[in-house]
Every structure is written in structure tokens, then in C-alpha cells.
mmCIF file of C-alpha atoms in Angstrom:
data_model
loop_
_atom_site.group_PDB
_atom_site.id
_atom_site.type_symbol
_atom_site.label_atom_id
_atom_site.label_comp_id
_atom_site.label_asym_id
_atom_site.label_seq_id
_atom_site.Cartn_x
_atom_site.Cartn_y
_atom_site.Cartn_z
ATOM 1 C CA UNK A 226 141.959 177.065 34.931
ATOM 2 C CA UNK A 227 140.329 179.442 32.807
ATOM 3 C CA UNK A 228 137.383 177.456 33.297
ATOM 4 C CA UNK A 229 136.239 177.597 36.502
ATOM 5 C CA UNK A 230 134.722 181.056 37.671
ATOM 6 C CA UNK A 231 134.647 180.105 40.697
ATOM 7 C CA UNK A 232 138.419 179.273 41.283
ATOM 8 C CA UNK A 233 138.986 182.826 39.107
ATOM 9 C CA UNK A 234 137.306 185.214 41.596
ATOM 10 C CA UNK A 235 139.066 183.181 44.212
ATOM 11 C CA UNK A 236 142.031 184.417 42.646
ATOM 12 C CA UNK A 237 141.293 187.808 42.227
ATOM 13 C CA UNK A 238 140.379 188.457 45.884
ATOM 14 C CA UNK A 239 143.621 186.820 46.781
ATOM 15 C CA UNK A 240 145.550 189.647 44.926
ATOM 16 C CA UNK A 241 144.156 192.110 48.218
ATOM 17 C CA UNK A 242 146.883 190.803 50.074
ATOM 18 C CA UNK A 243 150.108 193.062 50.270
ATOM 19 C CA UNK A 244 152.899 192.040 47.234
ATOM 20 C CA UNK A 245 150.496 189.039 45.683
ATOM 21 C CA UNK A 246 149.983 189.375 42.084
ATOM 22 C CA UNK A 247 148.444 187.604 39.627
ATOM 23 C CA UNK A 248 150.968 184.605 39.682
ATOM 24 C CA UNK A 249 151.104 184.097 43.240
ATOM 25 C CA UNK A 250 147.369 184.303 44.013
ATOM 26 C CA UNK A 251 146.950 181.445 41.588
ATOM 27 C CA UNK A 252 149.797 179.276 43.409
ATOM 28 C CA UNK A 253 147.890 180.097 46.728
ATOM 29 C CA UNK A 254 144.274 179.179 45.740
ATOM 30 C CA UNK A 255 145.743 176.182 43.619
ATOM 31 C CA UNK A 256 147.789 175.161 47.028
ATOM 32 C CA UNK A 257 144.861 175.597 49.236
ATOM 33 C CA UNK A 258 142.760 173.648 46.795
ATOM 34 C CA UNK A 259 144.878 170.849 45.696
ATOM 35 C CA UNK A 260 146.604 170.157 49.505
ATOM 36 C CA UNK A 261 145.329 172.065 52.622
ATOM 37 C CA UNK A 262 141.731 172.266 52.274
ATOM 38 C CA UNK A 263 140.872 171.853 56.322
ATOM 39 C CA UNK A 264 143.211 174.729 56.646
ATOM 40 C CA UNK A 265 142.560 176.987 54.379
ATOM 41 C CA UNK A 266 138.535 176.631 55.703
ATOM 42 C CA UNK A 267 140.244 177.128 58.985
ATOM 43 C CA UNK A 268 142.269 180.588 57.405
ATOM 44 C CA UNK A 269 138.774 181.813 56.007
ATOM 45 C CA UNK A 270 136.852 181.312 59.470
ATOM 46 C CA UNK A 271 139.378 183.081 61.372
ATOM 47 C CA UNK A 272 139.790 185.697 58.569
ATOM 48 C CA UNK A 273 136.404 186.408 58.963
ATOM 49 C CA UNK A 274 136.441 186.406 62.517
ATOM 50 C CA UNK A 275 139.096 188.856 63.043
ATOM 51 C CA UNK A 276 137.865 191.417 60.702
ATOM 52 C CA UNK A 277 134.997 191.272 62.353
ATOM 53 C CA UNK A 278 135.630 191.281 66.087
ATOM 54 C CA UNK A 279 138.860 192.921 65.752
ATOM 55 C CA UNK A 280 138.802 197.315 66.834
ATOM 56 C CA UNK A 281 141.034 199.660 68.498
ATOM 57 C CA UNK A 282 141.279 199.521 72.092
ATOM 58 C CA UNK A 283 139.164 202.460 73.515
ATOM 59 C CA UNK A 284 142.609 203.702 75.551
ATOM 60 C CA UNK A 285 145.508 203.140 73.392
ATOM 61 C CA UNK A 286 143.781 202.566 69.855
ATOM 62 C CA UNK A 287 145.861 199.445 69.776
ATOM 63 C CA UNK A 288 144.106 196.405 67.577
ATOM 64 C CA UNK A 289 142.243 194.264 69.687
ATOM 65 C CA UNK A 290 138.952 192.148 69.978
ATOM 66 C CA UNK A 291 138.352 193.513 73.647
ATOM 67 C CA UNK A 292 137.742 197.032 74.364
ATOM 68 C CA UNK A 293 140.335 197.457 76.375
ATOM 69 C CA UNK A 294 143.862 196.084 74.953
ATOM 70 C CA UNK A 295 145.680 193.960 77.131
ATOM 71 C CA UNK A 296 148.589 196.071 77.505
ATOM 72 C CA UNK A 297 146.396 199.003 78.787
ATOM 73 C CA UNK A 298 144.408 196.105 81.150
ATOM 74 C CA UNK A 299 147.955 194.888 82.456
ATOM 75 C CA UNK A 300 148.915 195.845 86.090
ATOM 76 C CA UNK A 301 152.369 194.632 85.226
ATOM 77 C CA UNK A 302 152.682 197.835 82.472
ATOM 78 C CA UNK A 303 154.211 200.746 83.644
ATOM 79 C CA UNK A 304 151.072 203.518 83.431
ATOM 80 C CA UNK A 305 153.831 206.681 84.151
ATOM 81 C CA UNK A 306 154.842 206.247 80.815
ATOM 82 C CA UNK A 307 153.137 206.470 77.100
ATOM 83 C CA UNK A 308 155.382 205.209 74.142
ATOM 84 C CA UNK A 309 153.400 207.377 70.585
ATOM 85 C CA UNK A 310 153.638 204.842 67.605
ATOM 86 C CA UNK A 311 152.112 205.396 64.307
ATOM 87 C CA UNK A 312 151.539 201.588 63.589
ATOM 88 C CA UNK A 313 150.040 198.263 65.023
ATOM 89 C CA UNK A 314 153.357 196.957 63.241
ATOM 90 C CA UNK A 315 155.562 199.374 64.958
ATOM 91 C CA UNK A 316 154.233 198.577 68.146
ATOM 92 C CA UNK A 317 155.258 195.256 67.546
ATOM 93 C CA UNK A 318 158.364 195.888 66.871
ATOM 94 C CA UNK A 319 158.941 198.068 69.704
ATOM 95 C CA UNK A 320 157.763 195.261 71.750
ATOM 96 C CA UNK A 321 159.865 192.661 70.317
ATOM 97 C CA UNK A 322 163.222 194.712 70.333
ATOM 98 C CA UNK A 323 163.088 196.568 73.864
ATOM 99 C CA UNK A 324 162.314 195.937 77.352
ATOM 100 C CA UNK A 325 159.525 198.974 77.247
ATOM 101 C CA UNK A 326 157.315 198.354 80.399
ATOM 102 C CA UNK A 327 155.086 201.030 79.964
ATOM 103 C CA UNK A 328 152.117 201.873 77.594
ATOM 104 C CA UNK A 329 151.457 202.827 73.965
ATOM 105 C CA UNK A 330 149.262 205.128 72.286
ATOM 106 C CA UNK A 331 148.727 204.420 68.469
ATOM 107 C CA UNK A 332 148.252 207.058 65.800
ATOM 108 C CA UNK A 333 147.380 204.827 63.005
ATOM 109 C CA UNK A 334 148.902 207.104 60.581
ATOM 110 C CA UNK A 335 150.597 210.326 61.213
ATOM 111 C CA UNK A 336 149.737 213.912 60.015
ATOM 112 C CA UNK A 337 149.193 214.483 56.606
ATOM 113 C CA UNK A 338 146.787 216.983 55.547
ATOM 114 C CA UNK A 339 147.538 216.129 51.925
ATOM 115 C CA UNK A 340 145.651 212.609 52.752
ATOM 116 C CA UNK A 341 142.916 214.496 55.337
ATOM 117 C CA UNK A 342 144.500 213.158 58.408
ATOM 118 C CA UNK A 343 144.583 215.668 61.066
ATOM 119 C CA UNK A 344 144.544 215.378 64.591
ATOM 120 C CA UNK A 345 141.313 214.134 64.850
ATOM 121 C CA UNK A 346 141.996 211.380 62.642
ATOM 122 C CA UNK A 347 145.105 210.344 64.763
ATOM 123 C CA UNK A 348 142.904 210.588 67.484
ATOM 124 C CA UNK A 349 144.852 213.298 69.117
ATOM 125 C CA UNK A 350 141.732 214.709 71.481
ATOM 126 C CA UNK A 351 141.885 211.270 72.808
ATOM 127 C CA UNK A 352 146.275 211.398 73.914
ATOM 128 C CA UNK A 353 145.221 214.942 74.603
ATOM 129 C CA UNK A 354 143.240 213.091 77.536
ATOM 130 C CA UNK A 355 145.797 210.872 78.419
ATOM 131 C CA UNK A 356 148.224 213.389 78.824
ATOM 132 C CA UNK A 357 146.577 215.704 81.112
ATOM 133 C CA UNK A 358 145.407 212.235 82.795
ATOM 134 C CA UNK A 359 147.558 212.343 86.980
ATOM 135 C CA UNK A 360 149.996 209.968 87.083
ATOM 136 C CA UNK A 361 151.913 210.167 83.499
ATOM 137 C CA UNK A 362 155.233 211.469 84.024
ATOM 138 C CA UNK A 363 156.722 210.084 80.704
ATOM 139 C CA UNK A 364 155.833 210.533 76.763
ATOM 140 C CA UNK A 365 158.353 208.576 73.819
ATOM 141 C CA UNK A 366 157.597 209.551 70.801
ATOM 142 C CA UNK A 367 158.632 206.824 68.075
ATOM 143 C CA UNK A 368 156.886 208.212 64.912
ATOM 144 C CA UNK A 369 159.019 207.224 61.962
ATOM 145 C CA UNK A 370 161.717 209.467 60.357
ATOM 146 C CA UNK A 371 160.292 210.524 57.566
ATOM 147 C CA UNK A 372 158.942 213.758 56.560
ATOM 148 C CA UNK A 373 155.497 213.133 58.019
ATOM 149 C CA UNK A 374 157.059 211.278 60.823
ATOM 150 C CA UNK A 375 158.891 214.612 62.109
ATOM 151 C CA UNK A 376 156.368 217.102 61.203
ATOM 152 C CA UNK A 377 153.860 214.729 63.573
ATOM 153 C CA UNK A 378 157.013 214.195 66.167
ATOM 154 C CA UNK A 379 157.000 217.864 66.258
ATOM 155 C CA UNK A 380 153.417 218.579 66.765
ATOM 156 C CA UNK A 381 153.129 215.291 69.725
ATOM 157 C CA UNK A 382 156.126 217.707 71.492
ATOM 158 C CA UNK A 383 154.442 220.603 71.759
ATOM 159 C CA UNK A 384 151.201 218.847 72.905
ATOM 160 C CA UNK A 385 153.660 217.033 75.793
ATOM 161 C CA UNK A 386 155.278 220.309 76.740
ATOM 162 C CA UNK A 387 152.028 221.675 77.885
ATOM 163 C CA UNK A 388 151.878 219.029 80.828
ATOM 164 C CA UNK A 389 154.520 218.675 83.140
ATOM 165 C CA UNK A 390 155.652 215.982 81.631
ATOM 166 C CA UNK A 391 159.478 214.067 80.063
ATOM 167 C CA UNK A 392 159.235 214.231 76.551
ATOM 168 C CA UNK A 393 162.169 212.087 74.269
ATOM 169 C CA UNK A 394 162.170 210.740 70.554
ATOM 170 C CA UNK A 395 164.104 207.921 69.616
ATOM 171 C CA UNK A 396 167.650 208.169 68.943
ATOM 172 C CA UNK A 397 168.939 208.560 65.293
ATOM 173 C CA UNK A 398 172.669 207.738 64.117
ATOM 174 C CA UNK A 399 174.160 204.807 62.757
ATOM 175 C CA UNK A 400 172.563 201.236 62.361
ATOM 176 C CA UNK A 401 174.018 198.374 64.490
ATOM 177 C CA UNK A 402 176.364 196.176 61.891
ATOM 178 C CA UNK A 403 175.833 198.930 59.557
ATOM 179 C CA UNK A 404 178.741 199.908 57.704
ATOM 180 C CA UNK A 405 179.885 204.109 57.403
ATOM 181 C CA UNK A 406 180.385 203.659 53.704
ATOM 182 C CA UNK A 407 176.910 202.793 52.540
ATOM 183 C CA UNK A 408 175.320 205.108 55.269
ATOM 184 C CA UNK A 409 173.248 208.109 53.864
ATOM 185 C CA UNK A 410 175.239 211.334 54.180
ATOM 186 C CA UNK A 411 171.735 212.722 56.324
ATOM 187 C CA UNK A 412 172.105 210.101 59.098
ATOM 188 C CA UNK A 413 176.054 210.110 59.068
ATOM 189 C CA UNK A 414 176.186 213.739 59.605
ATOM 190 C CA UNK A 415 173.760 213.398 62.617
ATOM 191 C CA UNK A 416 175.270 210.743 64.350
ATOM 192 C CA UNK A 417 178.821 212.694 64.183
ATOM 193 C CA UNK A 418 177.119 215.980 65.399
ATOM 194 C CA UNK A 419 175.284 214.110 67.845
ATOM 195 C CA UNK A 420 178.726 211.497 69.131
ATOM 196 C CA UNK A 421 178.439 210.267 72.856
ATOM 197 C CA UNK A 422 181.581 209.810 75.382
ATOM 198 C CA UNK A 423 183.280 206.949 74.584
ATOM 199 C CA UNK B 620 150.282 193.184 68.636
ATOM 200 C CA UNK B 621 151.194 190.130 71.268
ATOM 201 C CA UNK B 622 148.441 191.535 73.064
ATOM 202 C CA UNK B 623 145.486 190.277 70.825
ATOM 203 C CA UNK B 624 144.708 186.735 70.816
ATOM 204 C CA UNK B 625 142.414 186.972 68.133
ATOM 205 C CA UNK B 626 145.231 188.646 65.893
ATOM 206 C CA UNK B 627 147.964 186.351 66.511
ATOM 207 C CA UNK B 628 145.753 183.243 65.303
ATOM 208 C CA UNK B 629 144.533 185.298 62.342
ATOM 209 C CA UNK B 630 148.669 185.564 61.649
ATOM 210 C CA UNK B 631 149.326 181.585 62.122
ATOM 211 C CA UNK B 632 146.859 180.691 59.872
ATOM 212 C CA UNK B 633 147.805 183.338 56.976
ATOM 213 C CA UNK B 634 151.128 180.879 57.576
ATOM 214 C CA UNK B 635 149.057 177.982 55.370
ATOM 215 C CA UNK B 636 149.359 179.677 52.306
ATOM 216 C CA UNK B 637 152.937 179.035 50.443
ATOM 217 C CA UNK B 638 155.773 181.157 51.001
ATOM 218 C CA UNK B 639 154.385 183.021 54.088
ATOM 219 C CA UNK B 640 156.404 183.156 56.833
ATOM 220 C CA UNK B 641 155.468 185.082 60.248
ATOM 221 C CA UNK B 642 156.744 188.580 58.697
ATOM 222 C CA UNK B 643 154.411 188.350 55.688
ATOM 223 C CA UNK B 644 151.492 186.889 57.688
ATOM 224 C CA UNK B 645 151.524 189.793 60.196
ATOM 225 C CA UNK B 646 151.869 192.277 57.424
ATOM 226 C CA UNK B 647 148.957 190.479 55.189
ATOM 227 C CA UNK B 648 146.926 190.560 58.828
ATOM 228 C CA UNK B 649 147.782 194.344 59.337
ATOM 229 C CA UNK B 650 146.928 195.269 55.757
ATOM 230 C CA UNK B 651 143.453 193.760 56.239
ATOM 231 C CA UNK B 652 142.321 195.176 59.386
ATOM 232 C CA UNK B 653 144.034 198.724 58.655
ATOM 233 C CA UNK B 654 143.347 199.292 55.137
ATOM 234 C CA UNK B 655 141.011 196.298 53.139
ATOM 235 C CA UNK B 656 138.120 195.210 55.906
ATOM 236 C CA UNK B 657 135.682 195.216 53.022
ATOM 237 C CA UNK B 658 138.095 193.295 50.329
ATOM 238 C CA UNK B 659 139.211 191.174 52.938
ATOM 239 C CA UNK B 660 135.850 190.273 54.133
ATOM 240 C CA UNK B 661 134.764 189.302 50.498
ATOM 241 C CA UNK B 662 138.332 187.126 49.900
ATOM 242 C CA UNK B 663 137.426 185.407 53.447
ATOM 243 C CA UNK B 664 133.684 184.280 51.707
ATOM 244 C CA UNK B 665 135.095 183.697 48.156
ATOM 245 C CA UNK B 666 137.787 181.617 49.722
ATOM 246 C CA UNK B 667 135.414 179.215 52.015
ATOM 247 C CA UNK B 668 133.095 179.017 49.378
ATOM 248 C CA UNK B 669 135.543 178.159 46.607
ATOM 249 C CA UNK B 670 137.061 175.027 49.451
ATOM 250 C CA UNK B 671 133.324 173.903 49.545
ATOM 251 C CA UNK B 672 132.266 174.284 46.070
ATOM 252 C CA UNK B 673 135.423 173.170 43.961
ATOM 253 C CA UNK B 674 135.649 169.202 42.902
ATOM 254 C CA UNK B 675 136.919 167.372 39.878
ATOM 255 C CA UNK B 676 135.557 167.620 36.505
ATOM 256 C CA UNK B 677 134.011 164.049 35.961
ATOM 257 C CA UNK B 678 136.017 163.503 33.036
ATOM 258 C CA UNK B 679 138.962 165.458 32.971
ATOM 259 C CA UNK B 680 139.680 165.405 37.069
ATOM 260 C CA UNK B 681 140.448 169.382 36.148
ATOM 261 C CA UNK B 682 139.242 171.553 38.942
ATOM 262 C CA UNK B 683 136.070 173.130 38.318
ATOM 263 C CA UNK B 684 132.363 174.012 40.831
ATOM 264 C CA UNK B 685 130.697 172.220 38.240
ATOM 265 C CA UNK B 686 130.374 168.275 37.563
ATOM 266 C CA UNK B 687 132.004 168.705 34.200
ATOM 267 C CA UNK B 688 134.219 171.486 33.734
ATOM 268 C CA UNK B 689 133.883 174.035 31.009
ATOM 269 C CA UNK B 690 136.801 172.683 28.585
ATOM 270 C CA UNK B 691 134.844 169.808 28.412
ATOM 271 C CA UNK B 692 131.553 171.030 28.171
ATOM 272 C CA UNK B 693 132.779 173.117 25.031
ATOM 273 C CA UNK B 694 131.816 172.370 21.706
ATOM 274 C CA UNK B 695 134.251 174.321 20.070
ATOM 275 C CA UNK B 696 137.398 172.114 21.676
ATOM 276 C CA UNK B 697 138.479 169.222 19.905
ATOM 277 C CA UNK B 698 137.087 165.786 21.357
ATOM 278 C CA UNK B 699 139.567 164.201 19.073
ATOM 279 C CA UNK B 700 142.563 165.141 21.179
ATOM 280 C CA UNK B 701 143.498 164.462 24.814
ATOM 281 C CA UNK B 702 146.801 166.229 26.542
ATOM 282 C CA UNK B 703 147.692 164.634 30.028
ATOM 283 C CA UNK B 704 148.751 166.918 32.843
ATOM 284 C CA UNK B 705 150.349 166.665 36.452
ATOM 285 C CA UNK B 706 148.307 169.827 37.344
ATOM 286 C CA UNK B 707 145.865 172.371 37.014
ATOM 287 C CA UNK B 708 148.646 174.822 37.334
ATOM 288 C CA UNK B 709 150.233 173.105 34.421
ATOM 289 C CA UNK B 710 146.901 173.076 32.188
ATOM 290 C CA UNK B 711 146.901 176.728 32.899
ATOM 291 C CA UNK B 712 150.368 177.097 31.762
ATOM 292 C CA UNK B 713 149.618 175.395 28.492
ATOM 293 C CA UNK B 714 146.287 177.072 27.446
ATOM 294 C CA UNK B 715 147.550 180.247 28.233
ATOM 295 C CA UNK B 716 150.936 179.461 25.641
ATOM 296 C CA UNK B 717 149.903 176.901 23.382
ATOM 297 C CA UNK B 718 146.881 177.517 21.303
ATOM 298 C CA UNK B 719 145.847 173.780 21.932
ATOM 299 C CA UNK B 720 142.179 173.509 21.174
ATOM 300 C CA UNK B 721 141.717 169.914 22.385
ATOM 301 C CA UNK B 722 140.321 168.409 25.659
ATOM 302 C CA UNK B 723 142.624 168.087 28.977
ATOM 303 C CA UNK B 724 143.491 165.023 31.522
ATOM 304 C CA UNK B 725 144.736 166.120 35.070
ATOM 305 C CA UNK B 726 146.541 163.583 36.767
ATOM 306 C CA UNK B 727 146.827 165.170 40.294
ATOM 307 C CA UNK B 728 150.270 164.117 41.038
ATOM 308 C CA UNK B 729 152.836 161.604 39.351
ATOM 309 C CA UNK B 730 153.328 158.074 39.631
ATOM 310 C CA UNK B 731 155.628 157.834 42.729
ATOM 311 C CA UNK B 732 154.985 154.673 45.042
ATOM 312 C CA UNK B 733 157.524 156.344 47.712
ATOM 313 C CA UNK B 734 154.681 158.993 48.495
ATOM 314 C CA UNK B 735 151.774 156.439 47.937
ATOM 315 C CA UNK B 736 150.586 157.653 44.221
ATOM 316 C CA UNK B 737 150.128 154.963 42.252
ATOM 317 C CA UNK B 738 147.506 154.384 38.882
ATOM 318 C CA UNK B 739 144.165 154.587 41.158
ATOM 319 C CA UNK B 740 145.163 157.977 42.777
ATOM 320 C CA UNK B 741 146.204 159.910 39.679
ATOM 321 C CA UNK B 742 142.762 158.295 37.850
ATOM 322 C CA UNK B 743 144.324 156.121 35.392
ATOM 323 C CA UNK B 744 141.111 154.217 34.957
ATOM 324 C CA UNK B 745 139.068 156.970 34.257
ATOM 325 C CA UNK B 746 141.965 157.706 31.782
ATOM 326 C CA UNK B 747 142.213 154.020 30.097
ATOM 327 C CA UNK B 748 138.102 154.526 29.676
ATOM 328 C CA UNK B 749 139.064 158.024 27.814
ATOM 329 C CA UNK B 750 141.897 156.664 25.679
ATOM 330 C CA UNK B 751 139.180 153.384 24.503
ATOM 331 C CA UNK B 752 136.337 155.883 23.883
ATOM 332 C CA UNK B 753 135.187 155.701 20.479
ATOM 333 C CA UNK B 754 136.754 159.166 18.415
ATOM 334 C CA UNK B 755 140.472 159.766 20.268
ATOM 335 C CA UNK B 756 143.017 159.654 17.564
ATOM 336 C CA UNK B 757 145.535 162.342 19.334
ATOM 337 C CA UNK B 758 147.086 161.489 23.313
ATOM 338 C CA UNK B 759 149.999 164.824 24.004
ATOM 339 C CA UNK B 760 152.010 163.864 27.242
ATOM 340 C CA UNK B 761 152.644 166.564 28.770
ATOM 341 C CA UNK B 762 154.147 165.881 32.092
ATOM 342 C CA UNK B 763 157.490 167.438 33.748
ATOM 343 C CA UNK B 764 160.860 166.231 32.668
ATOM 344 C CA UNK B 765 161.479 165.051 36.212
ATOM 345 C CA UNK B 766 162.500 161.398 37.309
ATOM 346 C CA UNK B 767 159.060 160.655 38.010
ATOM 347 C CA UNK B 768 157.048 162.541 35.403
ATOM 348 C CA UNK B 769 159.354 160.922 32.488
ATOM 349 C CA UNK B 770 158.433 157.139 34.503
ATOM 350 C CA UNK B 771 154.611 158.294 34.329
ATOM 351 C CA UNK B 772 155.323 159.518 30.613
ATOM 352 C CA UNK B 773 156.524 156.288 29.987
ATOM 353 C CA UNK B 774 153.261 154.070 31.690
ATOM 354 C CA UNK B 775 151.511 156.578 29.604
ATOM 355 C CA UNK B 776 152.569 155.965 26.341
ATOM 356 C CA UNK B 777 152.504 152.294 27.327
ATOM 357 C CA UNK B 778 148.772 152.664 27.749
ATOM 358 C CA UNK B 779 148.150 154.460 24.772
ATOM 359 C CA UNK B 780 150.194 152.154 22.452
ATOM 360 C CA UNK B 781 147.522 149.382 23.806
ATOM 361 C CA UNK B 782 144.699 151.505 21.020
ATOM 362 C CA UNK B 783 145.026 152.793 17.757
ATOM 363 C CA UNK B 784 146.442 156.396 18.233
ATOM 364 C CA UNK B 785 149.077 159.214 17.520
ATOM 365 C CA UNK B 786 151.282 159.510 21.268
ATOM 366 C CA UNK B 787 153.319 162.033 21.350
ATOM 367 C CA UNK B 788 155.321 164.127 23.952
ATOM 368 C CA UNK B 789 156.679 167.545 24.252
ATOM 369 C CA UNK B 790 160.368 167.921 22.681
ATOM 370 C CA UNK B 791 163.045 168.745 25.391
ATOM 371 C CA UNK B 792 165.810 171.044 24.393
ATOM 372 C CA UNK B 793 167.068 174.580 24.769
ATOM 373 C CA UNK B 794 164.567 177.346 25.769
ATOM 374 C CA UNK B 795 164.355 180.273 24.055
ATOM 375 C CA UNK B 796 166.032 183.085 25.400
ATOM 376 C CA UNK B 797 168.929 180.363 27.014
ATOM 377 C CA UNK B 798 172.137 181.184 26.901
ATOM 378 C CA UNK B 799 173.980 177.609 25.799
ATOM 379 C CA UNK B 800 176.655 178.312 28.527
ATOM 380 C CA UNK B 801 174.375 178.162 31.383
ATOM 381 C CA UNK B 802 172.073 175.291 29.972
ATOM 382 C CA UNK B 803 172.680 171.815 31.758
ATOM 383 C CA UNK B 804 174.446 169.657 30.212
ATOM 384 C CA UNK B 805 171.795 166.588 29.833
ATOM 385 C CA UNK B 806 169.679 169.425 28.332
ATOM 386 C CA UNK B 807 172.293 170.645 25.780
ATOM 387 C CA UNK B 808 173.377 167.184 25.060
ATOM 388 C CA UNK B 809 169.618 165.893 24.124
ATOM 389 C CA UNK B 810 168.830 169.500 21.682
ATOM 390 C CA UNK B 811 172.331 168.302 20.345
ATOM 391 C CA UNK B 812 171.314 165.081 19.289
ATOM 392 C CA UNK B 813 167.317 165.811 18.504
ATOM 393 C CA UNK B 814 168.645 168.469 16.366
ATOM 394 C CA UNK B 815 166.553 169.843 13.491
ATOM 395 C CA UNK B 816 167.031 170.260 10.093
ATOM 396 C CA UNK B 817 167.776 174.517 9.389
#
């Protein structure tokens, strides 16, 4: 297929998607071409589409195509409460795994001065809002636990503390089905410092 | 993310592409809209004009945006010699090990009358008009050492035998870097008998 530029530079803008190389963008575009042509039209259109249409909700920064997301436009959602994520993907996640009624706020990203986000990056004026906003009477923050993740936890705490307000994190300690032995020492230590009544 | 409509059909139809299940297709989606708008936009273009633009070469059925793709266009390959493969992926495969210099026949498939592929979808006219042109002396069959590609090998070299020229076929037996104990045994058996003189 060296010969066809066409089918090359197809390849090469293939390799923008996450953990495609060189090999697997040519299976894709060789897939695509040789068996699901309607489709992959169909892929490009909505491709297209999405990155066009596609922004952060104006109250939750949330992906969406509407201006409002439709968590924040549900009356079903809880609006006492504000769930802090740093992802899109860890909202999902969130949403898939718990029963969480209430509302998100997404950081995309978390603080890291090192890469130039800051607060106004995470859009922090913006939670700042939502915060002092009557009505709230619950913040989670479920950054990740990373570095980053804690530093950012840390800062989100003492922006909730100023408002009159419950403030939690997510639990740490030991995985479901995870076994002791192959635990890190870190989260192994926590969860015994940190045991519940049986 | 079950909140954007758009989103969620921009995830099912990453699904088309081979090997993506719903995990990767969110993350691919994610990765776009967080991090590559630009690239992505530019890989949603190249890819629907690629589906529109991308045909058969006229003569070689290898895929290419132009009537006649560039292997055959070139002067510098050898008219004299025509290798027969099940795929463009294969072609590829062989021009980027072999140095073969000679011209290319892409058969789109195998003969297999279960799946309805018989001699008029893999081309075999255009082929038998190829192997009578005035000038062939060399046909390399170069199909898979499957049940099917060894019965198309072997309607192949039946059509060949019908003019005056050198058929051959590429030699089975261990591959380098093969450890004999975890070869197959049809494999081992048939570099075992073919053996060659030291």
C-alpha cells in the first residue's frame, strides 16, 4: 500500500487515536476500506459532528452539545449536592458504579502549575459560584489519588470550608477482590489506620 | 457522559473499527474532544474522503485514488512478473520484506463458495487476461497456507499452467526465530521433508 497517498495519510491521522500505532491504523483504514465502507462514512460524519457541536456545559463543564448538560437540566438530580471530578471519564464511572443522585462539577484536569493549570483553568471562579450558590448543602470531592489529585483535593476543601457546607473525599483502603499480598504498602497502611467496626 | 446524546453515538460508531470495544471507543471519543479537536477534525475529513476516493487499480484490483495504481504505473517494476495476493494488507507485507520488484494481483478474498466468493468476485478474469498478455514469463502465488488459500493456490497454478510460464509458490517451513518444539507438527513435518541441501 505504499502506493496510494491517499490511503497513507488516512493512516497517519488514524495514529491520533489513544494506543494506535502504525500497525493498527493500517488494519483500521484497510478494514474500513475493504468491509464497512457505509459505516465508516457514518464514523466520519458523526466524528465530525461531535467535535464540532460538542462543549462543556455552562454549569457543570460536563461534555455536552447543549449548553446546559442534562444532568444539571434534570429535576430528578439532587441540586443539595455537587460531586468534584477531574474527568468526563470519571464522571462516567462515578455514574456507572454508584447510585449518586446529585450533581457534578468537572475540573478537566487538576492543579498543576508545572503544566499552567491553575484555578482558572479548572474553572474554579465558576464552583466558587456554585458553592456560595443557596441551596448546596453537600460537596464530594473525587479527584484522583495521585499527587496532583491530593494537592487539588486539598485546595477544593478549603474552598468548601468557607461555605457552610459537608465536605467528604472518597474513601481509600483496600480494593474489593483485591488480595493483601499484592497491595501497595501506602494503601495497606491506610486502610489498617483507618479500620471500621466490624 | 450518559448525559450527551451526541457523545454516546460518537462512541457506537468508534465501535466499527476492529478491536474496539465500548471502553476503547469512549476513551478514543474522550481523547478527541479533550485533547486532539484539531487532529481529530482532520482524521474525520481524511477518513470520508479516503471512503469516497479509494477504488481498485484497473489492473491490479490493489487499492489506490487513482484508476491505475502507482506499482503499476511504474516503470522501474518489472512487467515481466506477476505475484497474486489475498490482500492489500498482504501486498504491504511483502513489499515491505521482500525486495520483489515485479507487478502485484489482489484477489480481495479467497475462493470459498460457503461465503459466496467464487472466480468473478476475486477478478479471475481480469487475472486470466493478465496471465495471456503478451511479456509474463514469472506468476509467484502468494496466498495464505489456509484450507482455502492452498484450494485458490491450486485453481491458480491450474490457470497458469494453461500459458507458457514459470509458477511458483512460497516454500512453507520453519520461521526464523521458531523454536522446533513449539512449531506444529504439519509445519515441522513438511520443512522435514522439503529439506535443503547444507
Amino acid at each position: 500500500m505504499s502506493e496510494s497517498g491517499l490511503l497513507e495519510r488516512l493512516i497517519e491521522a488514524l495514529r491520533v487515536l489513544p494506543g494506535v500505532g502504525h500497525k493498527s491504523a493500517q488494519r483500521m483504514a484497510l478494514h474500513l476500506l475493504e468491509r464497512q465502507r457505509e459505516r465508516g462514512r457514518h464514523l466520519a460524519a458523526m466524528m465530525a459532528e461531535a467535535l464540532d457541536k460538542i462543549g462543556n456545559c455552562q454549569q457543570c463543564r460536563n461534555l455536552t452539545e447543549h449548553a446546559v448538560c442534562s444532568i444539571c437540566r434534570s429535576a430528578a438530580r439532587d441540586a443539595t449536592s455537587i460531586c468534584v471530578v477531574e474527568s468526563p471519564a470519571d464522571l462516567s464511572a462515578l455514574e456507572v458504579a454508584t447510585g449518586y443522585r446529585g450533581r457534578y462539577f468537572v475540573l478537566h484536569g487538576r492543579l498543576s502549575p508545572m503544566d499552567g493549570l491553575g484555578p482558572q483553568e479548572l474553572g474554579l471562579n465558576l464552583l466558587a459560584e456554585r458553592l456560595a450558590a443557596p441551596g448546596l448543602q453537600e460537596v464530594i470531592i473525587a479527584t484522583n489519588p495521585t499527587v496532583e489529585g491530593e494537592a487539588t483535593a486539598h485546595y477544593l476543601t478549603q474552598m468548601a470550608r468557607k461555605h457552610d457546607l459537608k465536605v467528604s473525599r472518597l474513601a481509600h483502603g483496600v480494593p474489593l477482590g483485591g488480595e493483601l499480598e499484592y497491595i501497595d504498602r501506602g494503601t495497606l497502611a491506610h486502610a489498617f489506620g483507618q479500620r471500621v467496626r466490624a
